[in-house]
Coordinates of C-alpha atoms in Angstrom, one line a residue:
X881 CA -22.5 -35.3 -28.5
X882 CA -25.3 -33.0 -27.0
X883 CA -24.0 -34.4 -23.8
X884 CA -20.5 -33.3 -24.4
X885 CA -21.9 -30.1 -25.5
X886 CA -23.8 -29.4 -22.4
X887 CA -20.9 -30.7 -20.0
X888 CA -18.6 -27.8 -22.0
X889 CA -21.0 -25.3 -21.3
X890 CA -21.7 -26.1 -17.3
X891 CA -17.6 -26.0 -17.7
X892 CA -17.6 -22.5 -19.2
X893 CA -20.4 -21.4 -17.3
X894 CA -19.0 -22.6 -14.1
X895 CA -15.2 -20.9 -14.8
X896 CA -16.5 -17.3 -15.7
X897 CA -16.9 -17.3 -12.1
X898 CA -13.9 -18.9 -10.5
X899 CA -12.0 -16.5 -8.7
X900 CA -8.7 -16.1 -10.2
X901 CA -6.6 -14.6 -7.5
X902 CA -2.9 -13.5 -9.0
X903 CA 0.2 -12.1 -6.7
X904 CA 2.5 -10.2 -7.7
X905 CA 5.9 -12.5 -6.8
X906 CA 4.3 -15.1 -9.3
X907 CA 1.7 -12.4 -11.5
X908 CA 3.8 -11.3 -14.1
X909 CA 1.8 -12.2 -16.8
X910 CA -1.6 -11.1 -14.7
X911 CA 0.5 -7.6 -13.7
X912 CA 2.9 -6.9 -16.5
X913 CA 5.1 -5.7 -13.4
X914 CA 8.7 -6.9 -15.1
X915 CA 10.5 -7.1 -11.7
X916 CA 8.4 -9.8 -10.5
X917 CA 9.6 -12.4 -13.9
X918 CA 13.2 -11.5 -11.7
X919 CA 11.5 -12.7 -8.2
X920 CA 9.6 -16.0 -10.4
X921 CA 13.1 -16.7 -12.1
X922 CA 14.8 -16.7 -8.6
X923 CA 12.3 -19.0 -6.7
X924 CA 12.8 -21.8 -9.1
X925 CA 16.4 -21.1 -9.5
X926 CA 17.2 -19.7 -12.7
X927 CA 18.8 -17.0 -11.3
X928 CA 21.3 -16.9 -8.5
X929 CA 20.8 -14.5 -6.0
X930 CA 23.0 -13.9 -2.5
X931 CA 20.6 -12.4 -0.6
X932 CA 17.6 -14.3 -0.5
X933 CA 13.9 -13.1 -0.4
X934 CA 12.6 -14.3 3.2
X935 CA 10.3 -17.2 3.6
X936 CA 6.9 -15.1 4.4
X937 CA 7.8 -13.6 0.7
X938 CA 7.1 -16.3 -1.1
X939 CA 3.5 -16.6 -0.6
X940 CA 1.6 -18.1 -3.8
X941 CA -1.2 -16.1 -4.8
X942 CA -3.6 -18.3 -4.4
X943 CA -3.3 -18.4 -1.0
X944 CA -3.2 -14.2 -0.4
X945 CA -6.7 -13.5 0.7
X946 CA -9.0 -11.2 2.9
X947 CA -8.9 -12.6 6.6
X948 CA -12.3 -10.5 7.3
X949 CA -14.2 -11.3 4.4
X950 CA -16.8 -13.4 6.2
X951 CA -17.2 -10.6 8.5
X952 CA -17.8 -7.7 5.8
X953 CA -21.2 -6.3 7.5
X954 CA -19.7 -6.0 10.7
X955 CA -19.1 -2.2 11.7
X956 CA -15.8 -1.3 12.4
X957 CA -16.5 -0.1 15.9
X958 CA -17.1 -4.3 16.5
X959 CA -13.5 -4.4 15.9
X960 CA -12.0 -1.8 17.9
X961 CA -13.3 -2.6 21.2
X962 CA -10.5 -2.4 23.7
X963 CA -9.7 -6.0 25.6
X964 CA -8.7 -5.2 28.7
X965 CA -6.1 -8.3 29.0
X966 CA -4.7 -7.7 25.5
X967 CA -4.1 -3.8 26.7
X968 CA -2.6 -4.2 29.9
X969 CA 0.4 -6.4 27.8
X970 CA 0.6 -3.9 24.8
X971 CA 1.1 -1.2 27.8
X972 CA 3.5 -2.8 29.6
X973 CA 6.1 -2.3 26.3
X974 CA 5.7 1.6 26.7
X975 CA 6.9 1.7 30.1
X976 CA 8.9 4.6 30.7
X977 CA 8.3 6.2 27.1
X978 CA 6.8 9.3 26.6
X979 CA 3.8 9.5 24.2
X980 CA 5.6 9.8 21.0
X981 CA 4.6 6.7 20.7
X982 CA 1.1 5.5 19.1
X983 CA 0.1 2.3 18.6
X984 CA -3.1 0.4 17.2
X985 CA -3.3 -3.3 16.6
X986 CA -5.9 -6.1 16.2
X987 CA -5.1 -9.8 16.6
X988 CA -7.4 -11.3 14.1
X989 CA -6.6 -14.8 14.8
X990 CA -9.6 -15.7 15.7
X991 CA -12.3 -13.9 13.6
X992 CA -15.2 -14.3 16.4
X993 CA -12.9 -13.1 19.0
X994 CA -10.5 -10.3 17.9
X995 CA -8.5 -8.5 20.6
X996 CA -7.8 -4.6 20.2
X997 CA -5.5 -2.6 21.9
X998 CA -4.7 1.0 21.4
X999 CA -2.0 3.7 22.8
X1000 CA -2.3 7.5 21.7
X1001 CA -4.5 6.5 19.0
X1002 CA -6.4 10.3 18.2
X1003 CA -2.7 11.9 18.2
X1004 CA -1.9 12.9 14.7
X1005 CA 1.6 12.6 12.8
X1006 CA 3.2 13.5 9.5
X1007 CA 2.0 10.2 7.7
X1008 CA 4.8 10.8 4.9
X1009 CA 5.0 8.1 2.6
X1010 CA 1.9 5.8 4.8
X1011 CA 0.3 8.2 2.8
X1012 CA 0.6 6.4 -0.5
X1013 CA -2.1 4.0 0.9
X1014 CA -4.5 7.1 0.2
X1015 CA -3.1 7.3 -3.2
X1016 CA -3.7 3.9 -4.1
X1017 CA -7.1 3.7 -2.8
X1018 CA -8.2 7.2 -4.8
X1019 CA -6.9 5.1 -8.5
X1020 CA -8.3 2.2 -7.4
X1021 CA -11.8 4.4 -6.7
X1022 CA -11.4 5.9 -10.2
X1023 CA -10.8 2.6 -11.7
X1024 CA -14.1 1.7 -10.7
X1025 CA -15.6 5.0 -12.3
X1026 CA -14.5 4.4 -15.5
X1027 CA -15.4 0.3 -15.3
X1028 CA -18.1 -0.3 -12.6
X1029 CA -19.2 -3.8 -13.4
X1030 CA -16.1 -5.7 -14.8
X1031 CA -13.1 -5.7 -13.0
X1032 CA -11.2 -7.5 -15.1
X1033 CA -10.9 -4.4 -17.5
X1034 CA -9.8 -1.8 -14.4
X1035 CA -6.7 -4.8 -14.4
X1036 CA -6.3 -4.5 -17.8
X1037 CA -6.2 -0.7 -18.3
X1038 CA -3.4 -1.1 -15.3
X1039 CA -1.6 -3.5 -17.2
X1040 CA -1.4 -1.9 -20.8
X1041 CA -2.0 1.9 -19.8
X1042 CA 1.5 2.9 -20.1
X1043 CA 2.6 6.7 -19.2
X1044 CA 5.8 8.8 -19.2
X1045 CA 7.1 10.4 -15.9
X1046 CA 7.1 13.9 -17.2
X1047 CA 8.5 16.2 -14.5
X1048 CA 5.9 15.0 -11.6
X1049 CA 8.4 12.8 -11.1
X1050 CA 10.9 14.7 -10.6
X1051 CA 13.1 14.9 -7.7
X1052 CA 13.2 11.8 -5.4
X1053 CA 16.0 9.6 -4.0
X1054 CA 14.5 6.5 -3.9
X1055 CA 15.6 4.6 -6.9
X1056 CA 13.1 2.3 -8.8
X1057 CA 13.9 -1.7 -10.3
X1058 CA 14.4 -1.3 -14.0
X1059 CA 14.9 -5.2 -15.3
X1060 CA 15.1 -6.2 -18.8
X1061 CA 13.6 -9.8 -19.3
X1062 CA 15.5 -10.4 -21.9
X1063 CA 18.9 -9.7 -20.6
X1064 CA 17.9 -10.9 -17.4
X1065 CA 19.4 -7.6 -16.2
X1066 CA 18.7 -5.3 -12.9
X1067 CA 19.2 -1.5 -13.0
X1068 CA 17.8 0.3 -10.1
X1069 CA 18.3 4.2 -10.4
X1070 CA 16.1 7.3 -10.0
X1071 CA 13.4 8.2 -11.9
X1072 CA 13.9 10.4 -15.0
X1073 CA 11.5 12.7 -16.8
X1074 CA 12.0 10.4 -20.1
X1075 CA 10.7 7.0 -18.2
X1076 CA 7.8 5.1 -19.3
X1077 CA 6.0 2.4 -17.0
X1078 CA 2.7 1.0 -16.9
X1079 CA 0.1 2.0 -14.3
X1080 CA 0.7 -1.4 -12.7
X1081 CA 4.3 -0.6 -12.4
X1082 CA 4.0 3.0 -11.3
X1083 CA 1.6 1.5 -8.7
X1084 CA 4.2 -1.0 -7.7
X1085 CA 6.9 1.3 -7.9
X1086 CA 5.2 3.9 -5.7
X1087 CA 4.6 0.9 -2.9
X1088 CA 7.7 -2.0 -3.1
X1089 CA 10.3 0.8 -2.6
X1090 CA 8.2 3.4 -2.0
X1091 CA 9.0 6.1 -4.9
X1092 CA 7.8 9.5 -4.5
X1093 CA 8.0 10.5 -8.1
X1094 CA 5.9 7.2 -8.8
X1095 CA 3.2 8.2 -6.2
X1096 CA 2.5 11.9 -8.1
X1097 CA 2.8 10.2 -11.1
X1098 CA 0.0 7.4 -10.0
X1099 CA -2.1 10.5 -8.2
X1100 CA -1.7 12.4 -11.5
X1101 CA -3.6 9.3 -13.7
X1102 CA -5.7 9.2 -10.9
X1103 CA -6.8 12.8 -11.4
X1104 CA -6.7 12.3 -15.1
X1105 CA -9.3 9.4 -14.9
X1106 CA -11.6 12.2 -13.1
X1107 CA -11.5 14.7 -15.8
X1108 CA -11.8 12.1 -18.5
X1109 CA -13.8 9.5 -17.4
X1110 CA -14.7 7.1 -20.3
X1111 CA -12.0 8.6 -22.3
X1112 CA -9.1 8.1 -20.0
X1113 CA -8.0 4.9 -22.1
X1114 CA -7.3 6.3 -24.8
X1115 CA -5.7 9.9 -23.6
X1116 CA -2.6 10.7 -25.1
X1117 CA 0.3 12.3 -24.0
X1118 CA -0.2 15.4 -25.4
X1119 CA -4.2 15.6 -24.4
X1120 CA -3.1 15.5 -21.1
X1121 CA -0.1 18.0 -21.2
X1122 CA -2.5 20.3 -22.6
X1123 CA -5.1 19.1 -20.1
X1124 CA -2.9 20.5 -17.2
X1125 CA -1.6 23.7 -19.0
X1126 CA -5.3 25.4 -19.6
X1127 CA -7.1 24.2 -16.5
X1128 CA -6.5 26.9 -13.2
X1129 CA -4.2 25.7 -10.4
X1130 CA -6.8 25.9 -7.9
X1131 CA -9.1 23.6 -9.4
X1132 CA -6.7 20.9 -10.1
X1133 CA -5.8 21.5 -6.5
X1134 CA -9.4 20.8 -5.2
X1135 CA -10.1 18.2 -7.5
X1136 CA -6.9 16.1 -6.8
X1137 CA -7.4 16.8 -3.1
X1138 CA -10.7 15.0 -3.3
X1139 CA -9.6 12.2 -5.1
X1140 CA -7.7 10.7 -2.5
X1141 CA -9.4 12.0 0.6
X1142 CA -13.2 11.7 -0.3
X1143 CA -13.0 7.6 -0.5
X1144 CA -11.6 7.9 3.1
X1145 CA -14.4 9.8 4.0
X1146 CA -16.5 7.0 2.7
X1147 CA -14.7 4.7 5.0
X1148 CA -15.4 6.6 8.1
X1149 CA -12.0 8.1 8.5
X1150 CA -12.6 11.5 9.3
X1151 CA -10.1 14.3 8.3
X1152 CA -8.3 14.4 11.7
X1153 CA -8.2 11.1 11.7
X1154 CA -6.3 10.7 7.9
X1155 CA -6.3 13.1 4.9
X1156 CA -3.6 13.9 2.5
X1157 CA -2.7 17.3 1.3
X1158 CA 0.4 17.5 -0.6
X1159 CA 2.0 15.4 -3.8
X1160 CA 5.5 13.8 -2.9
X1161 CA 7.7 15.8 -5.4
X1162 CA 8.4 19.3 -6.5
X1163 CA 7.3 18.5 -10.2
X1164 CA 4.4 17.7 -9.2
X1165 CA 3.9 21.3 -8.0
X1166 CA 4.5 23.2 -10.9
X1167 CA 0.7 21.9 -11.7
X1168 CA -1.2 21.3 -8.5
X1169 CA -0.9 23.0 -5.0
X1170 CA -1.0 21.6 -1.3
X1171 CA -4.4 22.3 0.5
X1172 CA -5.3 21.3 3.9
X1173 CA -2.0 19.5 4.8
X1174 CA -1.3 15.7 5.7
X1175 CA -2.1 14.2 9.0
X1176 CA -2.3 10.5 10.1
X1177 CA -3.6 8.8 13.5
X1178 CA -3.0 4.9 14.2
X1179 CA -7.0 5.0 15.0
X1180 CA -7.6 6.5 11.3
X1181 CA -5.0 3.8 9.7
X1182 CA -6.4 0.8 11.5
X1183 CA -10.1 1.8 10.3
X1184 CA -8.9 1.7 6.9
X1185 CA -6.6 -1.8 7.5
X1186 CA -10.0 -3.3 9.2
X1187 CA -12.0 -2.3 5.9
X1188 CA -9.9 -3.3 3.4
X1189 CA -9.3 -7.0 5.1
X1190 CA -13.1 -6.6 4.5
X1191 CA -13.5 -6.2 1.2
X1192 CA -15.0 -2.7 1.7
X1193 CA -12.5 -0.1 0.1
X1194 CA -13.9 0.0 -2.7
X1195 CA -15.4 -3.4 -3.6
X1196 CA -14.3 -7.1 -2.8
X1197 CA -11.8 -7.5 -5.8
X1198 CA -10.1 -3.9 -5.4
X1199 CA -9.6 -4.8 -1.5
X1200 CA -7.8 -7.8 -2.6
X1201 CA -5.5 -6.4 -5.2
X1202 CA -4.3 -3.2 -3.0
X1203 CA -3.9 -5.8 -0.8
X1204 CA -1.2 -8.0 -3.4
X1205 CA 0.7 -4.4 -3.7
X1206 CA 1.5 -3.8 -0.2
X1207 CA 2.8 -7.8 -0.2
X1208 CA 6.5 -6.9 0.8
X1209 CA 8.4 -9.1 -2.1
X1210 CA 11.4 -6.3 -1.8
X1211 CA 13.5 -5.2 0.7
X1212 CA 11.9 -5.0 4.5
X1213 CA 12.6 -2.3 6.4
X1214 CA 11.9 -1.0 9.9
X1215 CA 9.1 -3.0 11.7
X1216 CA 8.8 -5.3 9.3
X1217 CA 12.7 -6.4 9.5
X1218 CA 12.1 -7.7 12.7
X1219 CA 13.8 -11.8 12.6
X1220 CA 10.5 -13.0 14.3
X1221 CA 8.5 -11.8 11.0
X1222 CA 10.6 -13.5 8.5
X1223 CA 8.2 -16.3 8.1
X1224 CA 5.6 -14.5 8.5
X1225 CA 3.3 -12.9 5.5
X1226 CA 3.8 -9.1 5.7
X1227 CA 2.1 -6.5 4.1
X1228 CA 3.3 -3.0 4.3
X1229 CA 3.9 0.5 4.3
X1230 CA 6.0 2.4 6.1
X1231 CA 7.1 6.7 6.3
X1232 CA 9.3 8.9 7.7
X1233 CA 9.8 12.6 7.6
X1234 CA 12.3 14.4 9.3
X1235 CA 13.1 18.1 10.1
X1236 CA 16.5 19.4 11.8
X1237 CA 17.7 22.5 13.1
X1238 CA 21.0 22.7 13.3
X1239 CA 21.7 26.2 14.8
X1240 CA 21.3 24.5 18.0
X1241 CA 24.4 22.5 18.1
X1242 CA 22.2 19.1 18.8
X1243 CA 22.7 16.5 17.0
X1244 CA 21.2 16.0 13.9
X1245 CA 20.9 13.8 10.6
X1246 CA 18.8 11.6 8.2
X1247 CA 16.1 10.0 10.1
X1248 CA 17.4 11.8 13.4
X1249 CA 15.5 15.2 13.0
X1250 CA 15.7 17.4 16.1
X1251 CA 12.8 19.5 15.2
X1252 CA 10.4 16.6 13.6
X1253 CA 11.5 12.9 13.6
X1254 CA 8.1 11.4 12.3
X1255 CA 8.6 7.5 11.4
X1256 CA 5.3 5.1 10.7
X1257 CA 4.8 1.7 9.8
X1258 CA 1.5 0.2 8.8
X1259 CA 1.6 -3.8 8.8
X1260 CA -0.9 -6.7 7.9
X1261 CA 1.1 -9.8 9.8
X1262 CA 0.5 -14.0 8.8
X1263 CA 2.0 -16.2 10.4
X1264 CA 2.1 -20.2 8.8
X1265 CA 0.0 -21.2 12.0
X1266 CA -3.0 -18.9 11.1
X1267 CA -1.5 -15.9 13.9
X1268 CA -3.2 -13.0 12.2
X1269 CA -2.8 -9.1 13.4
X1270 CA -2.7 -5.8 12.1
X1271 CA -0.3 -2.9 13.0
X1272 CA 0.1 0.7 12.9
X1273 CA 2.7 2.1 14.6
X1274 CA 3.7 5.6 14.7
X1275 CA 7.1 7.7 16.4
X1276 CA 8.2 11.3 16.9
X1277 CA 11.3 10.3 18.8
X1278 CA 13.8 13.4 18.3
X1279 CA 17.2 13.2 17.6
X1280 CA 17.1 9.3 17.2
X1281 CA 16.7 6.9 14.4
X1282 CA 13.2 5.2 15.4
X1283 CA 13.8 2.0 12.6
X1284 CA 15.3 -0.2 15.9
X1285 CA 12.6 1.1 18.2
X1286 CA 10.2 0.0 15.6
X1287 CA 12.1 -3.4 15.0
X1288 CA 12.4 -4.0 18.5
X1289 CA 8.6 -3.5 18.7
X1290 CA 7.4 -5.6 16.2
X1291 CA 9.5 -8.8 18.0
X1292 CA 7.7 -8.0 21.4
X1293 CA 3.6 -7.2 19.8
X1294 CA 4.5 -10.6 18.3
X1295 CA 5.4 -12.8 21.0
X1296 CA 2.5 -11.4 22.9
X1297 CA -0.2 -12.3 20.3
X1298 CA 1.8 -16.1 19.8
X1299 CA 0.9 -16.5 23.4
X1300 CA -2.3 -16.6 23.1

């Protein structure tokens, strides 16, 4: 008996420190995120669905992990050492464009021997929506504030931490996944000032199809966890309302601006290199202002994709769940819908902005901006055969919609790094 006793407790002992690693196609009961029961029910079947999730989407999470974990003391300069082979191919795909086009990437295939290559890195863009990566990292930071040594409550508090949309997020064209599990049925529509979701969802929301009312709404908690602290869990609704009618603009201005920007600071991203000034919806502004405005480099985005296949935004566990939520399980778009990706793991974020001025007669529409035509994609790439690379590509083509260009790209940066 004392011998079944002890074996039970080596068990017990032995499991506290297993590492349960969820994803989000087959997490629904780690996440709570309801649209992912949908993706679970069509793997095995259950539900019939005509256009198919590609193969690289249905990674198991116990497989998703950080490729430069055994490397986390490493500086990131290590990384970004130019290879002079590796630079002369990645050049060879600009020929003849102007430099509107940056470019960062880093085969990782081989850990002990990464290969860097760089185009127009320092030149800074309108990030747009790339900059919901900086969002996600300032929640995750606060997360950690509020529960510093047990990480399984910061998942928690995502999961059951539900909050209304309120006017921040308010107005955006991107429509969210609204699925009942009971019904089994999909509604995908705007967001509305009435909805309710859970942090969890707002953050998946904000990321799988990239809602703008779902990022203010995720940078709003965010700033909420600041003022609060301890007490955030059990805010209410009206606490907060009241929260963000008495205190001045301008210090919920400062304060939100360095919630996302100041953990990028921490990284070693400087301010030309990456910072975020602005929410993503006009709600959002009746509360907090815009202060020092938005700007993104490829070199600013690749230090941050280098430390988070690290384990150093944040901590270790953090890395790897930001990690799960830019796992593309929905719809892929621009680089990542090239056909030589679609077995292939990706992780991603992409953002456009456009501007047009149509006094001049040119031509000029969504995506095809004569004045600004800004289009980014930010990719983590794993192939079945262990290829491994990072992306971060960013466009100001005018008067052109830069999604092919970007396709096209991702096809040709691959078949380099295969050759290898």
């Amino acid at each position: 008996m004392k011998k079944i006793l002890y074996l039970l407790l080596i068990f017990v002992f032995c499991a506290a420190f297993i590492p349960f690693d969820y994803y989000p196609i087959d997490g629904y009961e780690r996440t709570g995120i309801k649209r992912l029961k949908r993706l679970e029910l069509i793997k095995s079947g259950e539900i019939k669905e005509v256009s198919k999730l590609p193969e690289g989407a249905m990674k198991s999470y116990m497989d998703i992990k950080l490729n430069l974990l055994p490397k986390r003391n490493d500086s990131v300069k290590c990384f970004l050492k130019v290879d002079d082979v590796f630079q002369k191919e990645i050049n060879a795909l600009f020929r003849g464009l102007d430099k509107s086009y940056s470019l960062a990437v880093l085969d990782i295939s081989d850990i002990d021997h990464v290969r860097y290559a760089q185009r127009n890195e320092t030149a800074g863009y309108q990030p747009g929506s790339v900059g919901k990566l900086a969002v996600l990292t300032g929640l995750f930071n606060q997360l950690s504030k509020i529960y510093p040594d047990d990480f399984e409550k910061r998942l928690e508090l995502l999961r059951s931490k539900s909050v209304k949309a309120g006017v921040w997020g308010l107005t955006d064209e991107h429509t969210v996944p609204i699925y009942n599990i009971e019904t089994q049925k999909l509604v995908k529509r705007q967001v509305i000032a009435s909805d309710v979701f859970t942090l969890f969802e707002w953050a998946d929301h904000m990321l799988s199809v990239s809602n703008n009312g779902a990022a203010s709404i995720v940078w709003r908690e965010a700033l909420l966890m600041q003022a609060f602290g301890e007490k955030y869990p059990e805010l209410t609704e009206e606490e907060a309302n009241a929260y963000f009618k008495d205190t001045p603009k301008k210090e919920l201005t400062d304060m939100a601006n360095d919630i996302v920007n100041l953990p990028l600071r921490d990284l070693g991203i400087t301010s030309d290199e990456w910072r975020l000034g602005s929410f993503f919806t006009r709600g959002a502004n009746t509360y907090v202002g815009d202060k020092g405005g938005s700007i993104g480099t490829t070199l600013g985005l690749m230090k941050f994709l280098v430390q988070l296949e690290q384990g150093n935004v944040i901590d270790i566990n953090s890395s790897l769940e930001m990690k799960r939520l830019m796992y593309m399980t929905d719809r892929r778009i621009r680089y990542a819908q090239s056909p030589a990706l679609k077995e292939a793991a990706v992780y991603f974020k992409s953002g456009s902005l456009y501007k047009c001025d149509r006094s001049t007669g040119e031509p000029c529409g969504k995506y095809m901006g004569n004045v600004q035509n800004f289009m980014n994609s930010v990719a983590i790439l794993e192939h079945p055969d262990n290829c491994n690379y990072m992306v971060v590509l960013m466009t100001n083509v005018l008067r052109k919609n830069s999604a092919t260009d970007h396709m096209m790209l991702a096809a040709s940066i691959d078949k380099i790094i295969k050759q290898q």
